[in-house]
XYZ file of N, CA and C in Angstrom:
609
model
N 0.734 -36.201 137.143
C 0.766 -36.352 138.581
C 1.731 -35.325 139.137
N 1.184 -34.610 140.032
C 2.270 -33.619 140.645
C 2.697 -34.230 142.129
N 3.689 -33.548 142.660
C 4.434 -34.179 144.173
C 4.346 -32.993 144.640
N 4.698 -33.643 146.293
C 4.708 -31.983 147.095
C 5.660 -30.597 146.642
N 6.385 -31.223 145.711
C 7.200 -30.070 145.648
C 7.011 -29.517 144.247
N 5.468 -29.945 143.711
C 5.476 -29.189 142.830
C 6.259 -29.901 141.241
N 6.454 -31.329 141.116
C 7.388 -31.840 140.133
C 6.207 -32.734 139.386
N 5.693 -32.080 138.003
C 4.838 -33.080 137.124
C 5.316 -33.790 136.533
N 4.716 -35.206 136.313
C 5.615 -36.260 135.670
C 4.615 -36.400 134.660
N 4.530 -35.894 133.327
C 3.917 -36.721 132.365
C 4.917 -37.950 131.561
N 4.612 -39.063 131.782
C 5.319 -40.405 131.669
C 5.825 -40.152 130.345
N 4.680 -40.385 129.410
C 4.370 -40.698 128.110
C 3.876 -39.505 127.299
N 4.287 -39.087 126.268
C 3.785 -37.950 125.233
C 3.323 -38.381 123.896
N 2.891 -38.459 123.399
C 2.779 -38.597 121.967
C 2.216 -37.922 121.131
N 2.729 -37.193 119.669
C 2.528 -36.582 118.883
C 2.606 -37.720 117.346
N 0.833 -37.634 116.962
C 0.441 -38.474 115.779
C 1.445 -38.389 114.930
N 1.538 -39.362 113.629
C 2.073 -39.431 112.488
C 1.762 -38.063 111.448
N 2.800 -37.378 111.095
C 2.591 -36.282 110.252
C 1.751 -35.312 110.952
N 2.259 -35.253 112.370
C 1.141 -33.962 113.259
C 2.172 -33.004 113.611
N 1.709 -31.623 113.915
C 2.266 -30.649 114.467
C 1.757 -29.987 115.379
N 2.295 -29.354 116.591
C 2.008 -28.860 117.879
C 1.942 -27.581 117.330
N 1.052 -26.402 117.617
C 1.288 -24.996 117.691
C 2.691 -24.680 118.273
N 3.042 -23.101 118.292
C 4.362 -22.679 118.778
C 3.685 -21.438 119.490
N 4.243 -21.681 120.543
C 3.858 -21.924 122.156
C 4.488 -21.430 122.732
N 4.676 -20.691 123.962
C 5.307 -20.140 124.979
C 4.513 -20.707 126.192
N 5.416 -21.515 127.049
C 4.972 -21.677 128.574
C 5.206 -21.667 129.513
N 4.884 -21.074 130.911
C 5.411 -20.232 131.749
C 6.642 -21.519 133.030
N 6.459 -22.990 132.836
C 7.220 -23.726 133.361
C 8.577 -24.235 132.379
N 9.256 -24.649 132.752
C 10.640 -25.424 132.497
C 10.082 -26.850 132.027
N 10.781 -27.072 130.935
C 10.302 -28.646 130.236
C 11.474 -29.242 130.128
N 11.573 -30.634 130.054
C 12.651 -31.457 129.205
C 11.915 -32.634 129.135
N 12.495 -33.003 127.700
C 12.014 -33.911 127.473
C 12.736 -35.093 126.242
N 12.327 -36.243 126.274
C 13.527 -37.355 126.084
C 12.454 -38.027 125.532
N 13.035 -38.396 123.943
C 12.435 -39.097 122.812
C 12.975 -40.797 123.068
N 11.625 -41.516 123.368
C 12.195 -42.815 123.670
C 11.425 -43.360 122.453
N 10.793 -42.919 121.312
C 10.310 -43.428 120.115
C 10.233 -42.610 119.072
N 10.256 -43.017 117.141
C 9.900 -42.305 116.660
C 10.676 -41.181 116.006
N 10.436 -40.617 115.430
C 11.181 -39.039 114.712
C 10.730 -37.941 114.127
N 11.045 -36.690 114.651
C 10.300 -36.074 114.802
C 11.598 -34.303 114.409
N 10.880 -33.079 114.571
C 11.610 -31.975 114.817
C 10.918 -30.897 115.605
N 11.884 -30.546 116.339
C 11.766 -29.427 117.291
C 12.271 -27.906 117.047
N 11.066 -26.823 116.936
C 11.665 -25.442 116.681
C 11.289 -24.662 117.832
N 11.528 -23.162 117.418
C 11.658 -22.456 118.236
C 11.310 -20.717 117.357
N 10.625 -21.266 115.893
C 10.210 -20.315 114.788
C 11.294 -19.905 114.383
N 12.638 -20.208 114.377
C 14.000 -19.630 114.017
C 14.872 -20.687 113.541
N 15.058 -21.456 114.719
C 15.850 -22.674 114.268
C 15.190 -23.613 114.424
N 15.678 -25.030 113.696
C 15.350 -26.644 114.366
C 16.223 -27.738 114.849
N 15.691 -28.329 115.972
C 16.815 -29.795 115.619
C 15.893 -31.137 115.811
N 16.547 -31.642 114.893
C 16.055 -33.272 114.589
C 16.132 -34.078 115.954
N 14.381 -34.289 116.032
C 14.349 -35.688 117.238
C 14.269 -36.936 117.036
N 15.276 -37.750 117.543
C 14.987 -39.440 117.260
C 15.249 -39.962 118.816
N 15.102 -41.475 118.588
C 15.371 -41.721 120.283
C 16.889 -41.483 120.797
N 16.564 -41.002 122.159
C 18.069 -40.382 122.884
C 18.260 -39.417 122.918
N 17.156 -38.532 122.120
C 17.544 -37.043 122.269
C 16.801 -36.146 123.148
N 17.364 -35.797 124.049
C 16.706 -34.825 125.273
C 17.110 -33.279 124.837
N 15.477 -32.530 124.973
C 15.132 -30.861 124.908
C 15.182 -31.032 126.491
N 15.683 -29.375 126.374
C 15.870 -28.743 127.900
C 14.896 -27.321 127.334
N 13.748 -27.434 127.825
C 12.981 -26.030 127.178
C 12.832 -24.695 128.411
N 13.666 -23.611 128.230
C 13.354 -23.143 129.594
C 11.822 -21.998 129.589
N 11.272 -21.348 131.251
C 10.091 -20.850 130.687
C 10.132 -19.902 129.829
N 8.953 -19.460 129.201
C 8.636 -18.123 128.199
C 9.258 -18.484 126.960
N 10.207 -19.545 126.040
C 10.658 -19.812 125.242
C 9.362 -20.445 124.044
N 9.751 -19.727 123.034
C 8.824 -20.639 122.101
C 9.442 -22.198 121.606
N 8.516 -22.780 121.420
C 8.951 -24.054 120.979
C 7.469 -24.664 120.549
N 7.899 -25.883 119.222
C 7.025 -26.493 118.085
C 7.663 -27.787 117.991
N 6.425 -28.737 117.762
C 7.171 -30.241 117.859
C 5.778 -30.578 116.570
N 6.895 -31.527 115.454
C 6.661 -32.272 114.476
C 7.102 -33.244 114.297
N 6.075 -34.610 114.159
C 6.448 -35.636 113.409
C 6.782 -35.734 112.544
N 8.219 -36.215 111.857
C 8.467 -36.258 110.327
C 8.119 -37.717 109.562
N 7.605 -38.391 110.507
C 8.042 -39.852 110.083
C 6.172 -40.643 110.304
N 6.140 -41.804 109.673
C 4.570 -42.466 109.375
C 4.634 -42.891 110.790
N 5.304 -43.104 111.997
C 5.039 -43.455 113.442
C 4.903 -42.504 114.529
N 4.235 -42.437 115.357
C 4.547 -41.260 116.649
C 5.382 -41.288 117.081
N 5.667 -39.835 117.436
C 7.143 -39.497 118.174
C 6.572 -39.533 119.797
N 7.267 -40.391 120.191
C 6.927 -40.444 122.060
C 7.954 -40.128 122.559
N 7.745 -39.183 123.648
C 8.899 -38.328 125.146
C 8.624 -39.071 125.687
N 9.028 -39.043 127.099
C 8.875 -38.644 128.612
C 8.935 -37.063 128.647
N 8.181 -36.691 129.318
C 7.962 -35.425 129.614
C 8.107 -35.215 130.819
N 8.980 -34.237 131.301
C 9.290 -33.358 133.069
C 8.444 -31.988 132.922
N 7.672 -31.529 133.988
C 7.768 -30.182 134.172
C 8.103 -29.430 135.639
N 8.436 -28.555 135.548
C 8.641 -27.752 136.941
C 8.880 -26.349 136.880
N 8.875 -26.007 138.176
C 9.173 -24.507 138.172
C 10.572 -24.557 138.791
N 11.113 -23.466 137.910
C 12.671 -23.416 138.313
C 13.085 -23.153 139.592
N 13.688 -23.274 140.392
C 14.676 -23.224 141.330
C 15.754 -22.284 141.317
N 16.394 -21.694 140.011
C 17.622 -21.211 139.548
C 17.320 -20.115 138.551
N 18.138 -19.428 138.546
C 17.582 -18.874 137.106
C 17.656 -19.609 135.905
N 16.959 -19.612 134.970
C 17.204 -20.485 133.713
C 17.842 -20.167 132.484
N 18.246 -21.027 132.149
C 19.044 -20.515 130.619
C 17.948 -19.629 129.566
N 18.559 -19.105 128.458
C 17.735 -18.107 127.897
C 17.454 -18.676 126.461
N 17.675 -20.037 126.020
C 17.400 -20.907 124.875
C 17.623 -22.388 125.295
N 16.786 -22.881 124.035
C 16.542 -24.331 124.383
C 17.754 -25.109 123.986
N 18.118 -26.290 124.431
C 19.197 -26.682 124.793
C 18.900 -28.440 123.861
N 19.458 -28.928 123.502
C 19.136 -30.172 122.928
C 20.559 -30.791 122.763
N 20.599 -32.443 123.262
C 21.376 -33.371 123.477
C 21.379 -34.676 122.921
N 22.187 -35.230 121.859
C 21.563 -36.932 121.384
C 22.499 -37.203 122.810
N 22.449 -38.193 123.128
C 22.840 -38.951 124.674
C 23.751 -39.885 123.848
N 23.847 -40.126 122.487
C 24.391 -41.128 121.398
C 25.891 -40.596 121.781
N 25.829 -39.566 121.268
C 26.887 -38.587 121.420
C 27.919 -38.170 122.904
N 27.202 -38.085 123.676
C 27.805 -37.616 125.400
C 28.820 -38.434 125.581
N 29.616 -38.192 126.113
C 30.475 -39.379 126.993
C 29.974 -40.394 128.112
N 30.547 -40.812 128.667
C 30.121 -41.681 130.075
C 30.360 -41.109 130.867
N 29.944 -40.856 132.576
C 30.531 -39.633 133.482
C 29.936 -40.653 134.879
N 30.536 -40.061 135.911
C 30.165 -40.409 137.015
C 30.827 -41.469 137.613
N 32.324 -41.742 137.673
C 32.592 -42.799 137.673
C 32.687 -42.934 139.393
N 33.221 -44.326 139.940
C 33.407 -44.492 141.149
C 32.271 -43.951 142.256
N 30.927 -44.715 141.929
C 29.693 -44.597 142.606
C 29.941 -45.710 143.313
N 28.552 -45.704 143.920
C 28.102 -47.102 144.752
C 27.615 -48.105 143.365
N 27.292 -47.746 142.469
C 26.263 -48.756 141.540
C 27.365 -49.273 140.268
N 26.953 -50.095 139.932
C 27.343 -50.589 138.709
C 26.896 -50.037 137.202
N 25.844 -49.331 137.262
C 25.660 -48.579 135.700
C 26.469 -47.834 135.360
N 25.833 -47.342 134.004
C 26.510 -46.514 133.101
C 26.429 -45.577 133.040
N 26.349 -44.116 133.371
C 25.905 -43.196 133.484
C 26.655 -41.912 132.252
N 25.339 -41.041 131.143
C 25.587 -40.431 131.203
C 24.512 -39.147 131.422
N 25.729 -37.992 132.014
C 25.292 -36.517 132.182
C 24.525 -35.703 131.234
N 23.301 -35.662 131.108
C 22.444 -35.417 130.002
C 22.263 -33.698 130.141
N 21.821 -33.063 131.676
C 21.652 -31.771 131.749
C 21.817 -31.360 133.208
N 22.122 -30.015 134.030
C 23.224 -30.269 134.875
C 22.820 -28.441 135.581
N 23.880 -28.180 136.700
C 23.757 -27.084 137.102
C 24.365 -26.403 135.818
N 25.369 -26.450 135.192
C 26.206 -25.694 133.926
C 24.791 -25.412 133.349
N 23.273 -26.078 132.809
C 22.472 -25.718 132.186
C 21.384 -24.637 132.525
N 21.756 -24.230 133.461
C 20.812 -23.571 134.188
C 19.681 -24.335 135.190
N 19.896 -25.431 135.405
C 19.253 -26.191 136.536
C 19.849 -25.302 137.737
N 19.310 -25.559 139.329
C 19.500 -25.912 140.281
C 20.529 -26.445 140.902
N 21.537 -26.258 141.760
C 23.036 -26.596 141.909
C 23.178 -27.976 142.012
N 22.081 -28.615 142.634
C 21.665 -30.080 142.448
C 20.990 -31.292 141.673
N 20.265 -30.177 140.579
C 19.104 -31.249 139.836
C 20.128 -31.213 138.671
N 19.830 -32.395 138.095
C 20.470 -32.855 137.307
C 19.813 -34.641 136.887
N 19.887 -34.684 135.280
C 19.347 -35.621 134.232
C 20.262 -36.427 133.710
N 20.397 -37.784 134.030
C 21.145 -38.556 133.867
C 20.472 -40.032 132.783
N 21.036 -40.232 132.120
C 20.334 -41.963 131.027
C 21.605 -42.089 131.838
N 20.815 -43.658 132.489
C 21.423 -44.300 133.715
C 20.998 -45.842 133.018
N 22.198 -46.781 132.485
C 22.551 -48.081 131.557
C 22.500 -49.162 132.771
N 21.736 -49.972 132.592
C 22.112 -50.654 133.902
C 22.021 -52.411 132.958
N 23.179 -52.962 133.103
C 23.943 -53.771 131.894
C 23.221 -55.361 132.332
N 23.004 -56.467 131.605
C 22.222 -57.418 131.832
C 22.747 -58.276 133.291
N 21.627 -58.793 133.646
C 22.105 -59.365 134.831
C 22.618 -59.110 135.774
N 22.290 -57.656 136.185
C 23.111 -56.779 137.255
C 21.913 -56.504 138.382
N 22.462 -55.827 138.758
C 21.611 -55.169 140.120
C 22.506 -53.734 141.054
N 21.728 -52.804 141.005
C 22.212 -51.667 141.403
C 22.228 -52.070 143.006
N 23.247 -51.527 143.778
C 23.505 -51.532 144.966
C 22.259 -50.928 145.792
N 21.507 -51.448 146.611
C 20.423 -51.055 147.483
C 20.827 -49.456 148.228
N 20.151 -48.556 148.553
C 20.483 -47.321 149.418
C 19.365 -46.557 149.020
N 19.958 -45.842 150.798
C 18.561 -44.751 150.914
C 18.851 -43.257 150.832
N 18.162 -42.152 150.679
C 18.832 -40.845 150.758
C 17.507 -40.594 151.634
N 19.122 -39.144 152.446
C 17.929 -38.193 153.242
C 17.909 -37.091 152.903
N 17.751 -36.099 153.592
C 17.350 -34.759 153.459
C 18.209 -34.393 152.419
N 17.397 -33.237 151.203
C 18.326 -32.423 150.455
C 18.433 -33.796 149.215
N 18.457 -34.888 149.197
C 18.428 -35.820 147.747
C 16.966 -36.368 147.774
N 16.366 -36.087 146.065
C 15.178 -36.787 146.304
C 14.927 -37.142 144.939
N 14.884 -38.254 144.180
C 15.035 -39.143 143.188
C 13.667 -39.555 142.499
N 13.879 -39.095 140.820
C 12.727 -39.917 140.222
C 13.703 -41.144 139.212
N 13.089 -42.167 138.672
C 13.976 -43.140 137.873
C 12.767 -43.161 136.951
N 12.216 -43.213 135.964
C 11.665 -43.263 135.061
C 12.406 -44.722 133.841
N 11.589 -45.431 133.501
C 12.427 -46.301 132.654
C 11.768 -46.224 131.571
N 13.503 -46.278 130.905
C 13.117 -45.890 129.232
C 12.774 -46.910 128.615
N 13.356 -47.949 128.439
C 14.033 -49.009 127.623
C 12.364 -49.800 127.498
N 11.928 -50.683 126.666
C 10.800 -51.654 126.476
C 11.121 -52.997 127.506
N 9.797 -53.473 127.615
C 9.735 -54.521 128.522
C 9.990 -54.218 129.964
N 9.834 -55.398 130.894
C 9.690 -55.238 132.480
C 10.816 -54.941 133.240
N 10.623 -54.325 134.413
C 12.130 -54.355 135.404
C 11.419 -54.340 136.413
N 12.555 -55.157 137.661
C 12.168 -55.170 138.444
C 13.150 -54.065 139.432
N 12.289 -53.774 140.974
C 12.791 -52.755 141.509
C 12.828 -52.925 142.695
N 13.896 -52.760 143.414
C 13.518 -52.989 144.929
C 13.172 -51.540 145.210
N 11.876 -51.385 146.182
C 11.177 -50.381 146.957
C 10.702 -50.050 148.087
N 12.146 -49.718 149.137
C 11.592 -50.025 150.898
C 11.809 -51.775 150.832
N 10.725 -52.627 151.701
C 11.090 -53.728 151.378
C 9.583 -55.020 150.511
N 9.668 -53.801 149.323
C 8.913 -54.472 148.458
C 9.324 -54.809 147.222
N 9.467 -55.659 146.463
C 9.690 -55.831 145.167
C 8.573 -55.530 144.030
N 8.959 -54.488 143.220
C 7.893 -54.065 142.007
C 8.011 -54.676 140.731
N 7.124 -54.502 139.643
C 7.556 -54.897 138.568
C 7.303 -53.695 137.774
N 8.195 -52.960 136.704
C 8.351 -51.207 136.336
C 8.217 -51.262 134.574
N 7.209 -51.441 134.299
C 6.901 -51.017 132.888
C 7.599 -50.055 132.201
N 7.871 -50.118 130.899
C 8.177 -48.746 130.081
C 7.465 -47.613 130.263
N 8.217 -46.600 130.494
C 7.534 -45.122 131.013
C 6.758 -45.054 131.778
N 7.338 -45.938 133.067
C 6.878 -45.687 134.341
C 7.890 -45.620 134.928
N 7.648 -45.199 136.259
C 8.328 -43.853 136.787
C 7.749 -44.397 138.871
N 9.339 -44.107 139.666
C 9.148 -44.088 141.126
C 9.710 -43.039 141.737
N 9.259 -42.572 142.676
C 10.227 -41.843 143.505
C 10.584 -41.613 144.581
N 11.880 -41.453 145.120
C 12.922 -42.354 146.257
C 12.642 -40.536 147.305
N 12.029 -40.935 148.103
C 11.873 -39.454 149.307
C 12.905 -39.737 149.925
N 13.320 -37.870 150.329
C 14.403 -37.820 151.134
C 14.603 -37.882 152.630
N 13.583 -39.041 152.762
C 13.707 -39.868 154.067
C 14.525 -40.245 154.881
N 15.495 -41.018 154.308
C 16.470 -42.009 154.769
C 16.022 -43.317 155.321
N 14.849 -43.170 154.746
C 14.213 -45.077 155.217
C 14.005 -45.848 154.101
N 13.761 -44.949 152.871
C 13.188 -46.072 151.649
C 14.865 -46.863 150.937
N 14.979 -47.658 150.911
C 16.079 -48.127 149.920
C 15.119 -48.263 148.973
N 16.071 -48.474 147.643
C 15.512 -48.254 146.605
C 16.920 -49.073 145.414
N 16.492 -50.182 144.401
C 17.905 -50.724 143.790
C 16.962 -50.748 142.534
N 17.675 -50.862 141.618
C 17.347 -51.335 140.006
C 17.470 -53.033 139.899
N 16.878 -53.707 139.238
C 17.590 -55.170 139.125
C 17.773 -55.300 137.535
N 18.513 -55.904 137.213
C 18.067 -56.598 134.977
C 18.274 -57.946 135.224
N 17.042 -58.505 134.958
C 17.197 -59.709 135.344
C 16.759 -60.474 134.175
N 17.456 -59.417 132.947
C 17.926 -60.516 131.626
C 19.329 -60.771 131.667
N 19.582 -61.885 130.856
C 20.957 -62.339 130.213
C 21.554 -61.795 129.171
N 20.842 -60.545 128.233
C 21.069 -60.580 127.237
C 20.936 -58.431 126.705
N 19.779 -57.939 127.406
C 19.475 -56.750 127.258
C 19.863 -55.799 127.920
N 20.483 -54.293 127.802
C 20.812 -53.425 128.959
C 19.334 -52.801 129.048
N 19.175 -52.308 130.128
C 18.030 -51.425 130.665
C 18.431 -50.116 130.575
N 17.451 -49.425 129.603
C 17.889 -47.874 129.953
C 17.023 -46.932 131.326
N 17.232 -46.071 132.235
C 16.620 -45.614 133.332
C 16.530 -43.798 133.042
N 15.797 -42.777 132.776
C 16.315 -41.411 133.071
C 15.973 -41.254 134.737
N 17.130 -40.763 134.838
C 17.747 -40.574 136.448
C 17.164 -39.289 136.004
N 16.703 -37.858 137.762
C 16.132 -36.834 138.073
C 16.557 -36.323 138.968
């Protein structure tokens, strides 16, 4: 699905058990975030090992190859776009296991960490966040206008619910909303278990 500005969301990816992708050059910007599975990522030179949590930042014209190592499929979320910025000149890879926590003293109660950023060659503004939102919580309601414009994609298995404008949704695994820079839609996360955190990739 593309948006007016040009931002494809493929939700869901999957690469079979013991399959391999050709090595590829493509003329958009990729990233992409292993929410199943294990797998490796090259570039005909080097590799790094994918399991869940680990986000590729692929910029355009770069080669890159994706293999399953393991008897299950390796599943992303997949972003594409055309850059905004100039882009970095190699692919970039992150376990999120690893990152720190960042962002403190928001409006919301999650966890946030900084996955990929203007430092990466993004856009002075875009930026990829795994956004923890802890059981039984609820993110503070708000709207953005001009200049902020938000996808939430949820990682984690099982349902969430979402406030949207003034509708309540129910948000499957690797599905995906997005908050226009209106200033009319509010938009909140809810976890309305006792027991599970919700993982979200923030956009």
């Amino acid at each position: 699905r593309i948006d007016d500005n040009g931002l494809a969301l493929l939700h869901r990816r999957h690469r079979g058990p013991r399959n391999k992708t050709m090595l590829t050059a493509l003329p958009d910007q990729y990233m992409f975030y292993v929410t199943s599975g294990q797998g490796r990522l090259d570039d005909g030179t080097q590799f790094w090992d994918l399991r869940e949590g680990v986000a590729a930042l692929i910029p355009p014209g770069v080669q890159r190859r994706f293999t399953t190592t393991s008897a299950e499929p390796l599943t992303m979320v997949m972003n594409v776009w055309t850059p905004a910025a100039p882009p970095r000149a190699d692919i970039l890879v992150r376990d999120t296991s690893m990152l720190p926590y960042c962002e403190e003293n928001a409006h919301w109660n999650n966890f946030s960490k900084c996955i990929f950023g203007s430092a990466d060659g993004l856009f002075r503004n875009e930026r990829f966040y795994l956004v923890l939102l802890p059981p039984w919580a609820m993110s503070e309601p708000h709207m953005h206008g001009e200049g902020t414009e938000e996808v939430w994609t949820k990682l984690s298995p099982g349902r969430a619910v979402v406030l949207l404008g003034s509708e309540i949704r129910e948000m499957e695994q690797h599905s995906a909303y997005l908050v226009p820079p209106t200033g009319v839609t509010q938009h909140a996360n809810l976890n309305l278990s006792k027991g599970d955190t919700q993982a979200w990739l923030y956009m």
